Tab-separated table of C-alpha atoms in Angstrom:
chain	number	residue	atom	x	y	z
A	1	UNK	CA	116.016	117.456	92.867
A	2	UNK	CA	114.768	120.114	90.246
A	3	UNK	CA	117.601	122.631	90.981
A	4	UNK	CA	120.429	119.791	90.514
A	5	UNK	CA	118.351	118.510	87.190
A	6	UNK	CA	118.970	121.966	85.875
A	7	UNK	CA	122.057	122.519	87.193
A	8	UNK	CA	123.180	119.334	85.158
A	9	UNK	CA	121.320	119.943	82.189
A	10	UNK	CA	122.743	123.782	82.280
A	11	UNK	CA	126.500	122.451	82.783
A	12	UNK	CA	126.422	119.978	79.964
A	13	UNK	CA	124.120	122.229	77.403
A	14	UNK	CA	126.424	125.147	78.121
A	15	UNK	CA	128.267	125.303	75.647
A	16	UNK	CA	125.727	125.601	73.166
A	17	UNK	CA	123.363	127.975	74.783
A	18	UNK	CA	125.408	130.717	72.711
A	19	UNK	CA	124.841	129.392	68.993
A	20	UNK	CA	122.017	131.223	67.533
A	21	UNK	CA	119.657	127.987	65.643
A	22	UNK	CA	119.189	128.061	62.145
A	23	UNK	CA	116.045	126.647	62.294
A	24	UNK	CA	113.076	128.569	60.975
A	25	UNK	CA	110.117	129.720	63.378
A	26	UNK	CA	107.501	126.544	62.300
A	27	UNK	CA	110.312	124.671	62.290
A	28	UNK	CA	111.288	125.398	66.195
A	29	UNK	CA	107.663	125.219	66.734
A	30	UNK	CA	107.375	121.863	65.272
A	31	UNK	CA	110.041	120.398	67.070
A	32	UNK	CA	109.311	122.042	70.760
A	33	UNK	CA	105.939	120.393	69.937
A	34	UNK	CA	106.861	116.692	69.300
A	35	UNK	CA	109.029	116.706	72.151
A	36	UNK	CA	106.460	118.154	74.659
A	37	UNK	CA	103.193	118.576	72.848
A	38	UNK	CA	100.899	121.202	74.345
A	39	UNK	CA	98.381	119.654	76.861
A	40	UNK	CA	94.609	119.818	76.422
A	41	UNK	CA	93.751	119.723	79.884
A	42	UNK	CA	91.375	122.469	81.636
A	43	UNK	CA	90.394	123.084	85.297
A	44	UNK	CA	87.069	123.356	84.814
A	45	UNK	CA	84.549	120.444	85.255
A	46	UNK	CA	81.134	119.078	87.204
A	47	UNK	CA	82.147	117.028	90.746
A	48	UNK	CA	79.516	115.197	91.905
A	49	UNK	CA	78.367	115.983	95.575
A	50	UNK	CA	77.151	113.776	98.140
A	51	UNK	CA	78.028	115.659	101.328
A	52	UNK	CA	78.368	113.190	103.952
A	53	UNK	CA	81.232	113.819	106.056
A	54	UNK	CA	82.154	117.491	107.698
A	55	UNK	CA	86.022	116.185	105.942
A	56	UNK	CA	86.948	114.510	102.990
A	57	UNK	CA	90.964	113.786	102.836
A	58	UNK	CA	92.239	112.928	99.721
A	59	UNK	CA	95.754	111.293	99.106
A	60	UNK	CA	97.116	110.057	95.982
A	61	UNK	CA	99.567	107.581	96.211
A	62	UNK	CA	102.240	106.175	93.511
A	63	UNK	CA	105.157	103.885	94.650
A	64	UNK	CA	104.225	105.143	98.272
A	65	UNK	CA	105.591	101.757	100.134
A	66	UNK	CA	108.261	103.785	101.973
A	67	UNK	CA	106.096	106.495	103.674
A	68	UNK	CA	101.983	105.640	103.188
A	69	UNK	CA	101.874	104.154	106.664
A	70	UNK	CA	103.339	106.909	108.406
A	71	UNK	CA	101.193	109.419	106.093
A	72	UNK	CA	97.690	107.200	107.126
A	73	UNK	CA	99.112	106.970	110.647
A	74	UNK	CA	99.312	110.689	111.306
A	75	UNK	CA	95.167	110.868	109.925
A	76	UNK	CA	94.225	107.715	112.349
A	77	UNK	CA	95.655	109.482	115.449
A	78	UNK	CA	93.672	111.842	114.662
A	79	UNK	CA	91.391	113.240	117.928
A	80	UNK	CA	88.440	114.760	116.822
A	81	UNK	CA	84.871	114.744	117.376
A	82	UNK	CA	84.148	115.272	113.392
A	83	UNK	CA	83.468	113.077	110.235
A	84	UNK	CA	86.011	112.509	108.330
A	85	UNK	CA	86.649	110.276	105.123
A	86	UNK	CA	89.680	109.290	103.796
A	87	UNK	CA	90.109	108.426	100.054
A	88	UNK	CA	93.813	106.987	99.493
A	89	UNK	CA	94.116	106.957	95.207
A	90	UNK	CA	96.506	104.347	94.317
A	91	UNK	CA	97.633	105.406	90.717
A	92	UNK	CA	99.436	102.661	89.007
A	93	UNK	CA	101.710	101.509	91.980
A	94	UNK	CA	104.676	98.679	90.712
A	95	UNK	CA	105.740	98.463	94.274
A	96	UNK	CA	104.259	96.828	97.677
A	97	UNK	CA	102.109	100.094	97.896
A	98	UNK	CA	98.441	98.133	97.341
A	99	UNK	CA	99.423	95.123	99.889
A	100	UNK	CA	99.750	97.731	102.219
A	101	UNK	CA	97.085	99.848	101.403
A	102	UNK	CA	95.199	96.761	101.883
A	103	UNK	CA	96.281	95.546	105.271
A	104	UNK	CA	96.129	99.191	107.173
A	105	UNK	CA	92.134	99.355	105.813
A	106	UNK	CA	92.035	96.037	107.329
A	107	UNK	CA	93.736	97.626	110.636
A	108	UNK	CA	91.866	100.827	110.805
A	109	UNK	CA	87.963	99.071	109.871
A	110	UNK	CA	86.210	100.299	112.316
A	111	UNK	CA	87.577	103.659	113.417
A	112	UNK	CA	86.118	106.498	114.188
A	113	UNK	CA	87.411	107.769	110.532
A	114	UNK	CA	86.557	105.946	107.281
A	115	UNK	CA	88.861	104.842	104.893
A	116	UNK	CA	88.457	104.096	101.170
A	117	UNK	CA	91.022	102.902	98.415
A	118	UNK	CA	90.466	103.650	94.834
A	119	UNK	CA	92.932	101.491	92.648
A	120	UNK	CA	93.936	102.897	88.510
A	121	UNK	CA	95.897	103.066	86.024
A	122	UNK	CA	98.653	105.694	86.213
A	123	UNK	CA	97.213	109.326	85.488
A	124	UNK	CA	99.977	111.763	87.527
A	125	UNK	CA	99.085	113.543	90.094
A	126	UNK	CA	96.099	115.439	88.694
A	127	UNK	CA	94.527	112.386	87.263
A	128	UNK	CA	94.324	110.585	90.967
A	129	UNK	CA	93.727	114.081	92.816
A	130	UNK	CA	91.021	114.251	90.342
A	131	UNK	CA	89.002	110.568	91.140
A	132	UNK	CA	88.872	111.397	94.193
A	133	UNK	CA	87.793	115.231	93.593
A	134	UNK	CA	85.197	114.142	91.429
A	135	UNK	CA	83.069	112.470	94.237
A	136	UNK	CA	82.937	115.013	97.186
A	137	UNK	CA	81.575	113.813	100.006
A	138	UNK	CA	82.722	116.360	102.991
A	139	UNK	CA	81.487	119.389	103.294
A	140	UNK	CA	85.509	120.143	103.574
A	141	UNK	CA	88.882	119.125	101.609
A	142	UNK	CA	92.499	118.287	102.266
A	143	UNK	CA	94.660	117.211	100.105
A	144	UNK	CA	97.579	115.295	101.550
A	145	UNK	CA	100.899	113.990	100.460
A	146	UNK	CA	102.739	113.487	103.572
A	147	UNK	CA	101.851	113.628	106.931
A	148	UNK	CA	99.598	115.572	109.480
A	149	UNK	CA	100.763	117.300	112.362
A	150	UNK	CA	98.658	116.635	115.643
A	151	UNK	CA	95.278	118.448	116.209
A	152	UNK	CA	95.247	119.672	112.906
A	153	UNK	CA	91.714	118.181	111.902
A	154	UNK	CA	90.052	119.375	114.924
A	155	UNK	CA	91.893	122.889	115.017
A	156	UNK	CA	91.279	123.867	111.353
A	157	UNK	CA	87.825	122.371	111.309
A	158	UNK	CA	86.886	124.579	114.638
A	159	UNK	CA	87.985	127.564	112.463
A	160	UNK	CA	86.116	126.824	109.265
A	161	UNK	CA	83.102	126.328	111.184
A	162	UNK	CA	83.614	129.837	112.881
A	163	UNK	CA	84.552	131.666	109.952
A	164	UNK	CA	82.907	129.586	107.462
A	165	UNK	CA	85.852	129.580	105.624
A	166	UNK	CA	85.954	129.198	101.965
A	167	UNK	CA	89.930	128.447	102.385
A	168	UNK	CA	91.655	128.233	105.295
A	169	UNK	CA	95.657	128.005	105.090
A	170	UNK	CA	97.729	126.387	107.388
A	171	UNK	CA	101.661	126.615	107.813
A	172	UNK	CA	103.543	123.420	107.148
A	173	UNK	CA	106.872	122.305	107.791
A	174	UNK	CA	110.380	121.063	106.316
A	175	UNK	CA	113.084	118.581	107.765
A	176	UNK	CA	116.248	118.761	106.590
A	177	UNK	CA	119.194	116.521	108.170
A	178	UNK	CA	116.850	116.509	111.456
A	179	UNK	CA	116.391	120.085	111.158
A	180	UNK	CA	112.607	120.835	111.812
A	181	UNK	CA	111.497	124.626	109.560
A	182	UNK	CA	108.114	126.166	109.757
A	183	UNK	CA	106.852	128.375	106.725
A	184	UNK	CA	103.682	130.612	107.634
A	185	UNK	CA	102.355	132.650	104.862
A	186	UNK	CA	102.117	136.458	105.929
A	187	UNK	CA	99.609	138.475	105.891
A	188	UNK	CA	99.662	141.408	102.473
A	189	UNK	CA	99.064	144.514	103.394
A	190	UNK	CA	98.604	145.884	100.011
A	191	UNK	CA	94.832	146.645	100.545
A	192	UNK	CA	92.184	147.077	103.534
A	193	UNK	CA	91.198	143.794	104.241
A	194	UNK	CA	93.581	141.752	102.927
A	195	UNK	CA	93.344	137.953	104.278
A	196	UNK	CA	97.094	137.620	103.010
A	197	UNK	CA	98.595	134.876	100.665
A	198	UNK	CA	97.580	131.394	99.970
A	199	UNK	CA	100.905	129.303	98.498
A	200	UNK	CA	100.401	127.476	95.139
A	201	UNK	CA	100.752	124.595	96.533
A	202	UNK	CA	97.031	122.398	97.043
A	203	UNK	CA	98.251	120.711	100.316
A	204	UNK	CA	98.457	122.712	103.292
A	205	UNK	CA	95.275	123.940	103.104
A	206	UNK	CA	91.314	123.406	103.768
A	207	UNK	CA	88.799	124.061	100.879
A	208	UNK	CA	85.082	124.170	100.870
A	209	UNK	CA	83.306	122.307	98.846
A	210	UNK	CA	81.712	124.632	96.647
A	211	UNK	CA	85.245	126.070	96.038
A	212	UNK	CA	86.233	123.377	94.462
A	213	UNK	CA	82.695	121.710	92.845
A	214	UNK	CA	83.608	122.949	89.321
A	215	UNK	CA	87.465	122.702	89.679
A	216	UNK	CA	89.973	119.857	88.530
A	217	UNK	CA	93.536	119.439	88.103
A	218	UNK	CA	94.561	120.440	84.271
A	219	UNK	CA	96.100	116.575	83.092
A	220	UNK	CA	99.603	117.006	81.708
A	221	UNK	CA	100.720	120.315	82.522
A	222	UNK	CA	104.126	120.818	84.227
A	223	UNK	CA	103.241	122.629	88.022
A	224	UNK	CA	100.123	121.576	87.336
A	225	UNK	CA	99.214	122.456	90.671
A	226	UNK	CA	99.549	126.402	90.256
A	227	UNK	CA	96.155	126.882	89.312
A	228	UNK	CA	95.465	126.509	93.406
A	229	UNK	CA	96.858	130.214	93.904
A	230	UNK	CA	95.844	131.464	90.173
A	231	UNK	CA	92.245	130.281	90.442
């Protein structure tokens, strides 16, 4: 969607790209500034802990109706003989998505996972990663925003445990017209003991919480997610 945004904005802008602006330096400034005014936001802040749960999965959700069941359905089939908690941040849904938050907590009281929904105002992405983030209760964290394959809780769990992990990241994968990808990140072998890559992307992935204790999303940033493989 990105790529065809720019590909429009490229094809009806091009024209102009080539005409040097008369505009003076503060006044360039000025104007890149009132259309897209640099954010305050910083990644640095105090979560509470309360570690309760060996997993705490967090998944924001905004005008999720089509695919939250499916996303909370791959978590509830979930076999595993760990804790888990499952904080589902509605931010500011228009659509059906908090009747249906509210019927599958009614369907899923009582399983072996618990399941909590946090309702607010629209704040992006960052701003309902960040509700949840700033309440750990698992010892580990996964953010989700679509679905989990099978065994996944158990199998990176097990490994956390062994290693005791700080991060731990998985491979994920892409459909396109039915057509099932895997990505794995490799392995660097730039220096003696490299552990490889993580991607810049927060899902994917298992966290400790100490990694992340201090750490928020930076509020209205573009890719305000980068700061997973900068940080």
């Amino acid at each position: 969607m990105i790529k065809k945004i720019i590909k429009a904005v490229n094809f009806v802008f091009g024209n102009f790209v080539r005409l040097q602006s008369r505009l003076s330096f503060d006044e360039a400034r000025k104007y890149l500034q009132e259309i897209s005014p640099k954010p305050k936001g910083t990644c640095y802040t105090k979560n509470k802990l309360a570690i309760q749960y060996d997993l705490h999965i967090i998944i924001p959700a905004y005008n999720a109706e089509k695919y939250i069941k499916e996303c909370l359905k791959s978590v509830f089939i979930q076999v595993s003989e760990y804790s888990v908690l499952v904080t589902v941040v509605n931010d500011g849904s228009t659509d059906q998505t908090s009747i249906i938050l509210e019927n599958l907590k009614k369907l899923y009281k009582g399983s072996q996972i618990d399941i909590e929904i946090i309702n607010q105002d629209n704040k992006g992405y960052s701003g309902a990663r960040n509700t949840a983030l700033s309440f750990i209760r698992g010892k580990y964290i996964i953010f989700l925003d679509d679905i989990l394959p099978q065994d996944t809780i158990e199998v990176m769990l097990d490994t956390a445990y062994e290693y005791d992990a700080e991060i731990l990241q998985g491979s994920w994968y892409t459909f396109t017209n039915e057509e099932k990808k895997e990505y794995r990140v490799k392995e660097s072998g730039r220096k003696t003991g490299s552990q490889g890559y993580i991607s810049g992307y927060p899902w994917g992935k298992l966290y400790k919480y100490s990694v992340l204790e201090n750490f928020q999303f930076p509020d209205g940033y573009w890719f305000e997610d980068t700061p997973i493989s900068f940080i």
